[in-house]
Amino acid sequence: MTNAILITGGAGFIGSHVVRRMVNNHPDKLIVNFDKLTYAGNPENLTDITNKKNYRFEKGDIADEKTVSSLFEKYDFEGVIHLAAESHVDRSISNPMEFIRTNIVGTVVLLNHAKAAWADDFSDKCFYHISTDEVYGSLGDTGLFTENTPYDPKSPYSASKASSDHLVRAYYNTYGMPVVISNCSNNYGPNQFPEKLLPLAINNIKNMKPIPIYGKGENVRDWLYVEDHADAIETIYFNGKKGETYNIGGNNEWTNIDLIRLLCKIMDDKLKREPGTSENLITFVKDRAGHDKRYAIDSSKIAKELGWQPSLDFEEGLKKTVDWYLNNQGWMDNVLTGDYQKYYKTMYENR
Ligand code: NAD
Ligand code: TYD
């Protein structure tokens, strides 16, 4: 098979949904998942497709020149869908360097090797960089991020992603690399590592542990079901215009406190608890340093130009997500290893 597509970070949360979708929808393409398997990468996310004929897994680090070089020698890639990243804001606050290495250096290593492999003949090639709405900074009570909103990242995570976006655009402008970028809002759904708000809260509620809410819980996020994001990524990979950026969002803004209250109601219902039991677990803790107030996305460009829309009603998506975590306790148990306990203690004890 010569039609190989490289997906980086395919063992992570969003990447695993993208890999599954591409493997199942495109049997004529060889899907190569390249992932370092950091704490966030989990081969268990992909057990259902591991034996498919058009799937390969390659373990490696995107910032490691030698490994990436052998990868591009081994396969003839028609495209790259680049998701590998350090992705958690709180970890970027305590350890920024790993974010610089993976998110910035790793992206440039991939750009260089794709460029060399394609020998400057870019026809029918695509380097697709997956980014976040956090590069635009923080909104006040009104307004939406559009593709033209100036970059104003505030955390080491968002600054590293912004830097990688700039580099990807620089390769388009300087070398004519066939790139496309998308910036998406907060994803939720199955397989998300329980350092992020929703899976962490679901796990704590299940175990009757406090739900830590930063500050007053008034920060606002726009939430999109992960399968809808994977659908948008597939659409952009095949139909996005080179050199363009597409914002992806759910038109679905929630304050953290309202979101967690809704989650508590759903969990009481699913776990057959007295109404109000889970809400009693809500605990306000010290705010995140530099906590962005509000993210909200204008996704009219992708709707108008590529016909993509979010498909799932939020409450339905949240119920589906809760069901997945409750039915996959084995997955959660394997993730909650000693490392996670150590992380949780450092991040939340005495907060
Ligand atoms: P994740 O942390 O769940 O997964 C990241 C994956 O990348 C893991 O499998 C990890 O092993 C791999 N990885 C990390 N460093 C690597 C390296 N040096 N070399 C190779 N692989 C490496 O992240 P996610 O939430 O699935 O996010 C995926 C992408 O989408 C990221 O680029 C992120 O910035 C972006 N994004 C995420 C969200 C969200 O809400 N989670 C929203 C918008 C954009
Ligand atoms: P998170 O899932 O870390 O995503 P991001 O910071 O990329 O938006 O956090 C979502 C929101 O929830 C954010 O405003 C921070 C807040 N939050 C808490 O209140 N408590 C927590 O324990 C976590 C992890 C996040």
Short mmCIF file of C-alpha atoms and ligand atoms in Angstrom, two decimals:
data_model
loop_
_atom_site.label_atom_id
_atom_site.label_comp_id
_atom_site.label_asym_id
_atom_site.label_seq_id
_atom_site.Cartn_x
_atom_site.Cartn_y
_atom_site.Cartn_z
CA MET A 1 0.00 0.00 0.00
CA THR A 2 1.53 3.32 -0.99
CA ASN A 3 -1.29 5.53 0.28
CA ALA A 4 0.05 5.79 3.81
CA ILE A 5 -1.08 8.47 6.24
CA LEU A 6 0.96 9.25 9.34
CA ILE A 7 -1.06 10.06 12.44
CA THR A 8 1.03 11.27 15.39
CA GLY A 9 -0.28 10.92 18.95
CA GLY A 10 -2.80 8.29 17.84
CA ALA A 11 -2.73 6.45 21.17
CA GLY A 12 -4.00 9.51 23.05
CA PHE A 13 -7.53 10.73 23.64
CA ILE A 14 -8.45 12.51 20.39
CA GLY A 15 -5.82 10.69 18.31
CA SER A 16 -7.31 7.27 19.07
CA HIS A 17 -10.73 8.39 17.79
CA VAL A 18 -9.13 9.83 14.65
CA VAL A 19 -7.09 6.65 14.03
CA ARG A 20 -10.17 4.40 14.44
CA ARG A 21 -12.23 6.57 12.10
CA MET A 22 -9.53 6.69 9.42
CA VAL A 23 -8.80 2.94 9.62
CA ASN A 24 -12.49 2.02 9.36
CA ASN A 25 -13.53 4.59 6.76
CA HIS A 26 -10.49 4.27 4.48
CA PRO A 27 -9.48 0.64 3.96
CA ASP A 28 -7.48 1.74 0.89
CA LYS A 29 -5.16 3.85 3.07
CA LEU A 30 -2.48 2.52 5.41
CA ILE A 31 -2.85 4.32 8.74
CA VAL A 32 0.43 4.56 10.65
CA ASN A 33 0.09 5.61 14.28
CA PHE A 34 3.35 7.08 15.64
CA ASP A 35 3.25 7.64 19.38
CA LYS A 36 5.78 7.85 22.21
CA LEU A 37 3.30 6.31 24.67
CA THR A 38 3.81 8.92 27.37
CA TYR A 39 1.58 8.72 30.45
CA ALA A 40 -1.24 9.98 28.16
CA GLY A 41 -0.75 7.40 25.40
CA ASN A 42 -2.59 4.13 25.89
CA PRO A 43 -2.60 1.23 23.40
CA GLU A 44 -5.77 -0.02 25.15
CA ASN A 45 -7.60 2.87 23.43
CA LEU A 46 -7.23 1.00 20.13
CA THR A 47 -7.63 -2.71 20.94
CA ASP A 48 -10.61 -3.03 18.55
CA ILE A 49 -8.58 -2.04 15.47
CA THR A 50 -5.08 -3.27 16.35
CA ASN A 51 -5.36 -6.28 14.02
CA LYS A 52 -6.83 -4.47 11.03
CA LYS A 53 -4.86 -4.94 7.78
CA ASN A 54 -4.51 -1.20 7.11
CA TYR A 55 -3.22 -0.28 10.59
CA ARG A 56 0.35 -0.11 11.91
CA PHE A 57 1.70 1.13 15.23
CA GLU A 58 5.19 2.62 15.52
CA LYS A 59 6.51 3.67 18.91
CA GLY A 60 8.66 6.80 18.91
CA ASP A 61 9.26 10.41 19.82
CA ILE A 62 8.41 13.16 17.32
CA ALA A 63 11.31 15.25 18.66
CA ASP A 64 13.84 12.49 17.97
CA GLU A 65 15.46 13.14 14.56
CA LYS A 66 16.75 9.59 14.07
CA THR A 67 13.46 7.83 14.78
CA VAL A 68 11.45 10.24 12.65
CA SER A 69 13.97 9.90 9.84
CA SER A 70 13.65 6.06 9.84
CA LEU A 71 9.86 6.41 9.92
CA PHE A 72 9.86 8.52 6.75
CA GLU A 73 12.30 6.07 5.11
CA LYS A 74 10.09 3.10 5.95
CA TYR A 75 6.78 4.54 4.66
CA ASP A 76 5.75 6.61 1.67
CA PHE A 77 3.38 9.07 3.33
CA GLU A 78 0.83 11.03 1.32
CA GLY A 79 -0.07 13.02 4.42
CA VAL A 80 0.49 13.72 8.09
CA ILE A 81 -2.21 14.35 10.69
CA HIS A 82 -0.26 15.74 13.62
CA LEU A 83 -1.88 15.39 17.05
CA ALA A 84 1.05 14.35 19.28
CA ALA A 85 1.52 16.91 22.03
CA GLU A 86 1.83 17.51 25.70
CA SER A 87 -1.75 18.63 26.28
CA HIS A 88 -2.49 19.47 29.91
CA VAL A 89 -2.33 23.13 31.03
CA ASP A 90 -1.64 22.29 34.70
CA ARG A 91 1.36 20.12 33.76
CA SER A 92 2.65 22.95 31.53
CA ILE A 93 2.60 25.25 34.54
CA SER A 94 4.73 22.89 36.64
CA ASN A 95 6.98 21.60 33.83
CA PRO A 96 7.04 23.82 30.72
CA MET A 97 10.19 22.34 29.13
CA GLU A 98 8.58 19.09 27.98
CA PHE A 99 5.94 21.22 26.19
CA ILE A 100 8.63 23.16 24.35
CA ARG A 101 10.39 19.96 23.30
CA THR A 102 7.39 17.99 22.09
CA ASN A 103 5.02 20.72 20.90
CA ILE A 104 7.53 23.05 19.24
CA VAL A 105 10.70 21.06 18.46
CA GLY A 106 8.70 17.91 17.65
CA THR A 107 6.51 19.79 15.17
CA VAL A 108 9.55 21.23 13.37
CA VAL A 109 11.23 17.80 13.18
CA LEU A 110 8.07 16.44 11.52
CA LEU A 111 7.81 19.41 9.14
CA ASN A 112 11.45 18.97 8.08
CA HIS A 113 11.14 15.26 7.43
CA ALA A 114 7.85 15.58 5.57
CA LYS A 115 9.35 18.35 3.44
CA ALA A 116 12.46 16.27 2.64
CA ALA A 117 10.45 13.10 1.92
CA TRP A 118 8.17 14.98 -0.44
CA ALA A 119 11.26 16.51 -2.10
CA ASP A 120 9.44 19.78 -2.58
CA ASP A 121 6.92 18.12 -4.89
CA PHE A 122 3.92 18.90 -2.79
CA SER A 123 1.15 17.94 -5.19
CA ASP A 124 -1.49 15.80 -3.46
CA LYS A 125 0.34 15.98 -0.12
CA CYS A 126 -1.03 17.36 3.15
CA PHE A 127 0.54 18.29 6.47
CA TYR A 128 -2.39 18.78 8.85
CA HIS A 129 -1.58 20.34 12.23
CA ILE A 130 -4.15 19.93 15.03
CA SER A 131 -4.25 22.88 17.39
CA THR A 132 -6.37 24.45 20.08
CA ASP A 133 -8.55 27.53 20.61
CA GLU A 134 -6.32 28.36 23.61
CA VAL A 135 -3.81 30.04 21.24
CA TYR A 136 -6.24 32.98 20.97
CA GLY A 137 -6.00 33.71 24.70
CA SER A 138 -8.93 34.53 26.92
CA LEU A 139 -12.27 36.21 26.13
CA GLY A 140 -14.35 38.51 28.30
CA ASP A 141 -18.08 37.98 28.72
CA THR A 142 -18.83 38.47 25.03
CA GLY A 143 -17.30 37.74 21.63
CA LEU A 144 -16.06 34.63 19.82
CA PHE A 145 -12.68 33.47 18.50
CA THR A 146 -12.58 33.63 14.70
CA GLU A 147 -9.77 32.46 12.44
CA ASN A 148 -8.61 36.12 12.35
CA THR A 149 -8.44 36.67 16.10
CA PRO A 150 -4.85 37.68 16.96
CA TYR A 151 -2.86 35.10 18.88
CA ASP A 152 -2.50 35.89 22.60
CA PRO A 153 -1.62 32.64 24.41
CA LYS A 154 -1.43 32.83 28.18
CA SER A 155 -0.19 29.46 29.48
CA PRO A 156 3.02 27.60 28.63
CA TYR A 157 0.78 24.98 26.94
CA SER A 158 -1.05 27.48 24.73
CA ALA A 159 2.17 29.41 24.04
CA SER A 160 3.85 26.20 22.84
CA LYS A 161 0.87 25.36 20.61
CA ALA A 162 0.79 28.94 19.26
CA SER A 163 4.48 28.69 18.46
CA SER A 164 3.95 25.43 16.56
CA ASP A 165 1.03 26.98 14.61
CA HIS A 166 3.28 29.89 13.59
CA LEU A 167 5.99 27.48 12.45
CA VAL A 168 3.54 25.44 10.38
CA ARG A 169 2.33 28.66 8.69
CA ALA A 170 5.93 29.75 8.16
CA TYR A 171 6.59 26.50 6.23
CA TYR A 172 3.57 27.28 4.02
CA ASN A 173 4.77 30.82 3.34
CA THR A 174 8.48 30.04 2.98
CA TYR A 175 8.56 26.64 1.28
CA GLY A 176 5.03 26.28 -0.06
CA MET A 177 4.44 23.26 2.22
CA PRO A 178 0.83 22.08 1.76
CA VAL A 179 -0.36 22.71 5.31
CA VAL A 180 -3.71 23.09 6.97
CA ILE A 181 -4.45 23.93 10.62
CA SER A 182 -7.50 23.58 12.84
CA ASN A 183 -8.09 25.09 16.27
CA CYS A 184 -10.66 23.30 18.36
CA SER A 185 -12.41 23.92 21.68
CA ASN A 186 -12.48 21.56 24.69
CA ASN A 187 -13.18 17.95 23.78
CA TYR A 188 -14.96 15.41 25.96
CA GLY A 189 -15.84 11.74 25.56
CA PRO A 190 -14.47 8.21 26.03
CA ASN A 191 -10.73 7.56 26.59
CA GLN A 192 -9.79 10.97 28.01
CA PHE A 193 -7.05 10.80 30.64
CA PRO A 194 -8.49 11.66 34.09
CA GLU A 195 -6.28 14.71 34.61
CA LYS A 196 -8.78 16.74 32.55
CA LEU A 197 -11.90 18.12 34.22
CA LEU A 198 -14.65 15.74 33.06
CA PRO A 199 -13.02 12.30 33.46
CA LEU A 200 -11.41 13.44 36.73
CA ALA A 201 -14.82 14.52 38.05
CA ILE A 202 -16.53 11.33 36.81
CA ASN A 203 -13.93 9.18 38.58
CA ASN A 204 -14.12 11.19 41.80
CA ILE A 205 -17.93 11.21 41.84
CA LYS A 206 -18.00 7.45 41.30
CA ASN A 207 -15.65 7.02 44.27
CA MET A 208 -17.41 9.65 46.46
CA LYS A 209 -14.25 11.80 46.47
CA PRO A 210 -14.22 15.65 46.44
CA ILE A 211 -14.63 17.28 43.00
CA PRO A 212 -11.99 20.05 42.86
CA ILE A 213 -13.33 23.21 41.19
CA TYR A 214 -10.72 25.90 40.56
CA GLY A 215 -11.61 29.37 41.89
CA LYS A 216 -15.34 29.99 41.85
CA GLY A 217 -16.07 27.71 38.90
CA GLU A 218 -17.02 30.73 36.77
CA ASN A 219 -14.58 30.05 33.91
CA VAL A 220 -16.30 29.22 30.65
CA ARG A 221 -15.37 26.55 28.10
CA ASP A 222 -17.00 25.43 24.85
CA TRP A 223 -17.39 21.64 24.78
CA LEU A 224 -17.37 19.35 21.74
CA TYR A 225 -17.85 15.56 21.67
CA VAL A 226 -14.60 13.91 20.59
CA GLU A 227 -16.24 11.93 17.73
CA ASP A 228 -17.48 15.21 16.27
CA HIS A 229 -13.93 16.56 16.39
CA ALA A 230 -12.64 13.38 14.68
CA ASP A 231 -15.31 13.88 12.00
CA ALA A 232 -14.15 17.48 11.47
CA ILE A 233 -10.52 16.31 11.23
CA GLU A 234 -11.39 13.73 8.57
CA THR A 235 -13.33 16.40 6.64
CA ILE A 236 -10.49 18.92 6.81
CA TYR A 237 -7.81 16.36 5.89
CA PHE A 238 -9.62 15.48 2.65
CA ASN A 239 -11.32 18.78 1.77
CA GLY A 240 -9.57 21.60 3.64
CA LYS A 241 -7.89 24.27 1.50
CA LYS A 242 -4.09 24.39 1.85
CA GLY A 243 -2.76 27.33 3.83
CA GLU A 244 -6.11 27.76 5.57
CA THR A 245 -7.13 27.59 9.22
CA TYR A 246 -10.47 26.25 10.45
CA ASN A 247 -11.93 26.86 13.89
CA ILE A 248 -13.91 23.93 15.29
CA GLY A 249 -16.37 24.30 18.18
CA GLY A 250 -19.55 22.95 19.68
CA ASN A 251 -21.58 26.20 20.08
CA ASN A 252 -21.88 24.91 23.59
CA GLU A 253 -20.58 27.19 26.37
CA TRP A 254 -20.72 26.19 30.02
CA THR A 255 -19.33 27.63 33.22
CA ASN A 256 -17.38 24.91 35.00
CA ILE A 257 -19.75 24.95 37.95
CA ASP A 258 -22.90 24.55 35.82
CA LEU A 259 -21.23 21.79 33.84
CA ILE A 260 -20.27 19.88 36.99
CA ARG A 261 -23.76 20.34 38.46
CA LEU A 262 -25.26 18.79 35.32
CA LEU A 263 -22.72 15.96 35.51
CA CYS A 264 -23.62 15.37 39.18
CA LYS A 265 -27.33 15.05 38.29
CA ILE A 266 -26.55 12.54 35.52
CA MET A 267 -24.26 10.54 37.84
CA ASP A 268 -26.84 10.47 40.69
CA ASP A 269 -29.33 9.11 38.19
CA LYS A 270 -26.96 6.50 36.69
CA LEU A 271 -25.65 5.37 40.07
CA LYS A 272 -29.16 5.38 41.60
CA ARG A 273 -28.10 7.81 44.29
CA GLU A 274 -30.32 10.18 46.26
CA PRO A 275 -30.57 13.43 44.18
CA GLY A 276 -27.97 15.92 45.44
CA THR A 277 -25.52 13.28 46.72
CA SER A 278 -22.86 13.95 44.07
CA GLU A 279 -23.27 17.75 44.20
CA ASN A 280 -22.24 17.63 47.87
CA LEU A 281 -18.79 16.53 46.68
CA ILE A 282 -18.12 19.86 44.93
CA THR A 283 -15.13 21.52 46.59
CA PHE A 284 -13.77 24.92 45.60
CA VAL A 285 -9.96 24.92 45.56
CA LYS A 286 -7.17 27.39 44.81
CA ASP A 287 -7.43 28.75 41.27
CA ARG A 288 -5.09 27.76 38.43
CA ALA A 289 -2.32 30.34 37.88
CA GLY A 290 -3.23 32.61 34.94
CA HIS A 291 -6.56 30.78 34.49
CA ASP A 292 -8.14 31.81 31.15
CA LYS A 293 -11.63 33.20 31.80
CA ARG A 294 -13.56 32.18 28.72
CA TYR A 295 -13.09 30.36 25.41
CA ALA A 296 -15.78 30.45 22.72
CA ILE A 297 -15.54 29.58 19.05
CA ASP A 298 -17.08 30.94 15.88
CA SER A 299 -17.09 27.84 13.67
CA SER A 300 -19.09 29.35 10.81
CA LYS A 301 -16.17 29.04 8.36
CA ILE A 302 -15.95 25.24 8.53
CA ALA A 303 -19.77 25.04 8.45
CA LYS A 304 -20.02 27.24 5.37
CA GLU A 305 -16.98 26.03 3.43
CA LEU A 306 -16.82 22.34 4.34
CA GLY A 307 -20.36 21.62 5.55
CA TRP A 308 -19.26 20.38 8.99
CA GLN A 309 -21.51 20.77 12.05
CA PRO A 310 -21.41 19.22 15.52
CA SER A 311 -23.91 16.35 15.55
CA LEU A 312 -24.49 15.46 19.16
CA ASP A 313 -26.72 17.20 21.69
CA PHE A 314 -24.57 18.01 24.74
CA GLU A 315 -26.65 16.30 27.43
CA GLU A 316 -26.85 13.19 25.26
CA GLY A 317 -23.06 13.30 24.73
CA LEU A 318 -22.43 13.70 28.45
CA LYS A 319 -24.69 10.72 29.28
CA LYS A 320 -22.89 8.64 26.63
CA THR A 321 -19.55 9.66 28.14
CA VAL A 322 -20.61 8.78 31.70
CA ASP A 323 -21.90 5.39 30.46
CA TRP A 324 -18.56 4.71 28.78
CA TYR A 325 -16.54 5.41 31.95
CA LEU A 326 -18.92 3.38 34.13
CA ASN A 327 -18.81 0.45 31.69
CA ASN A 328 -15.02 0.57 31.28
CA GLN A 329 -13.80 0.49 34.86
CA GLY A 330 -10.94 -1.81 33.74
CA TRP A 331 -9.63 0.98 31.47
CA MET A 332 -9.82 3.46 34.34
CA ASP A 333 -8.16 1.04 36.79
CA ASN A 334 -5.20 0.58 34.43
CA VAL A 335 -4.83 4.34 34.07
CA LEU A 336 -5.00 5.02 37.80
CA THR A 337 -1.57 3.60 38.46
CA GLY A 338 0.98 4.75 41.03
CA ASP A 339 2.04 7.57 38.69
CA TYR A 340 -1.47 9.00 38.61
CA GLN A 341 -1.75 8.81 42.41
CA LYS A 342 1.51 10.74 42.67
CA TYR A 343 0.31 13.34 40.16
CA TYR A 344 -3.01 13.73 41.96
CA LYS A 345 -1.32 14.18 45.34
CA THR A 346 1.09 16.82 44.02
CA MET A 347 -1.64 18.71 42.18
CA TYR A 348 -4.50 18.58 44.68
CA GLU A 349 -3.22 17.86 48.20
CA ASN A 350 -3.23 21.06 50.27
CA ARG A 351 -4.57 23.01 47.28
P1 NAD B 1 -3.47 13.49 24.90
O1 NAD B 1 -2.57 14.08 25.93
O2 NAD B 1 -4.62 12.65 25.32
O3 NAD B 1 -2.61 12.61 23.88
C1 NAD B 1 -1.38 13.03 23.38
C2 NAD B 1 -0.72 11.84 22.68
O4 NAD B 1 0.53 12.28 22.16
C3 NAD B 1 -0.43 10.67 23.62
O5 NAD B 1 -0.77 9.45 23.01
C4 NAD B 1 1.09 10.76 23.85
O6 NAD B 1 1.70 9.51 24.11
C5 NAD B 1 1.55 11.34 22.51
N1 NAD B 1 2.82 12.07 22.64
C6 NAD B 1 3.16 13.00 23.57
N2 NAD B 1 4.43 13.42 23.37
C7 NAD B 1 4.90 12.74 22.28
C8 NAD B 1 6.13 12.75 21.57
N3 NAD B 1 7.15 13.52 21.96
N4 NAD B 1 6.26 11.95 20.49
C9 NAD B 1 5.23 11.16 20.09
N5 NAD B 1 4.04 11.09 20.73
C10 NAD B 1 3.88 11.88 21.80
O7 NAD B 1 -3.95 14.73 24.00
P2 NAD B 1 -5.35 15.00 23.30
O8 NAD B 1 -6.26 15.64 24.27
O9 NAD B 1 -5.77 13.78 22.57
O10 NAD B 1 -4.91 16.13 22.26
C11 NAD B 1 -4.43 15.77 20.97
C12 NAD B 1 -4.11 17.03 20.19
O11 NAD B 1 -5.28 17.83 20.08
C13 NAD B 1 -3.05 17.91 20.85
O12 NAD B 1 -2.24 18.45 19.83
C14 NAD B 1 -3.85 19.00 21.54
O13 NAD B 1 -3.10 20.19 21.62
C15 NAD B 1 -5.02 19.14 20.59
N6 NAD B 1 -6.28 19.62 21.19
C16 NAD B 1 -6.81 19.01 22.30
C17 NAD B 1 -8.03 19.45 22.83
C18 NAD B 1 -8.66 18.76 24.04
O14 NAD B 1 -9.69 19.23 24.52
N7 NAD B 1 -8.13 17.66 24.53
C19 NAD B 1 -8.69 20.51 22.24
C20 NAD B 1 -8.13 21.12 21.10
C21 NAD B 1 -6.93 20.65 20.58
P1 TYD B 2 -9.13 21.17 31.57
O1 TYD B 2 -9.97 19.94 31.40
O2 TYD B 2 -7.79 21.05 32.22
O3 TYD B 2 -9.00 21.85 30.13
P2 TYD B 2 -8.44 23.32 29.71
O4 TYD B 2 -7.67 23.89 30.83
O5 TYD B 2 -7.58 22.97 28.56
O6 TYD B 2 -9.64 24.12 29.34
O7 TYD B 2 -9.96 22.22 32.41
C1 TYD B 2 -11.27 22.64 31.99
C2 TYD B 2 -11.73 23.73 32.96
O8 TYD B 2 -11.94 23.13 34.25
C3 TYD B 2 -10.69 24.82 33.17
O9 TYD B 2 -11.38 26.06 33.34
C4 TYD B 2 -10.00 24.43 34.46
C5 TYD B 2 -11.10 23.72 35.24
N1 TYD B 2 -10.67 22.64 36.16
C6 TYD B 2 -11.15 22.60 37.46
O10 TYD B 2 -11.91 23.47 37.89
N2 TYD B 2 -10.74 21.56 38.27
C7 TYD B 2 -9.90 20.59 37.83
O11 TYD B 2 -9.54 19.68 38.65
C8 TYD B 2 -9.43 20.63 36.49
C9 TYD B 2 -8.51 19.57 35.96
C10 TYD B 2 -9.85 21.67 35.66
#
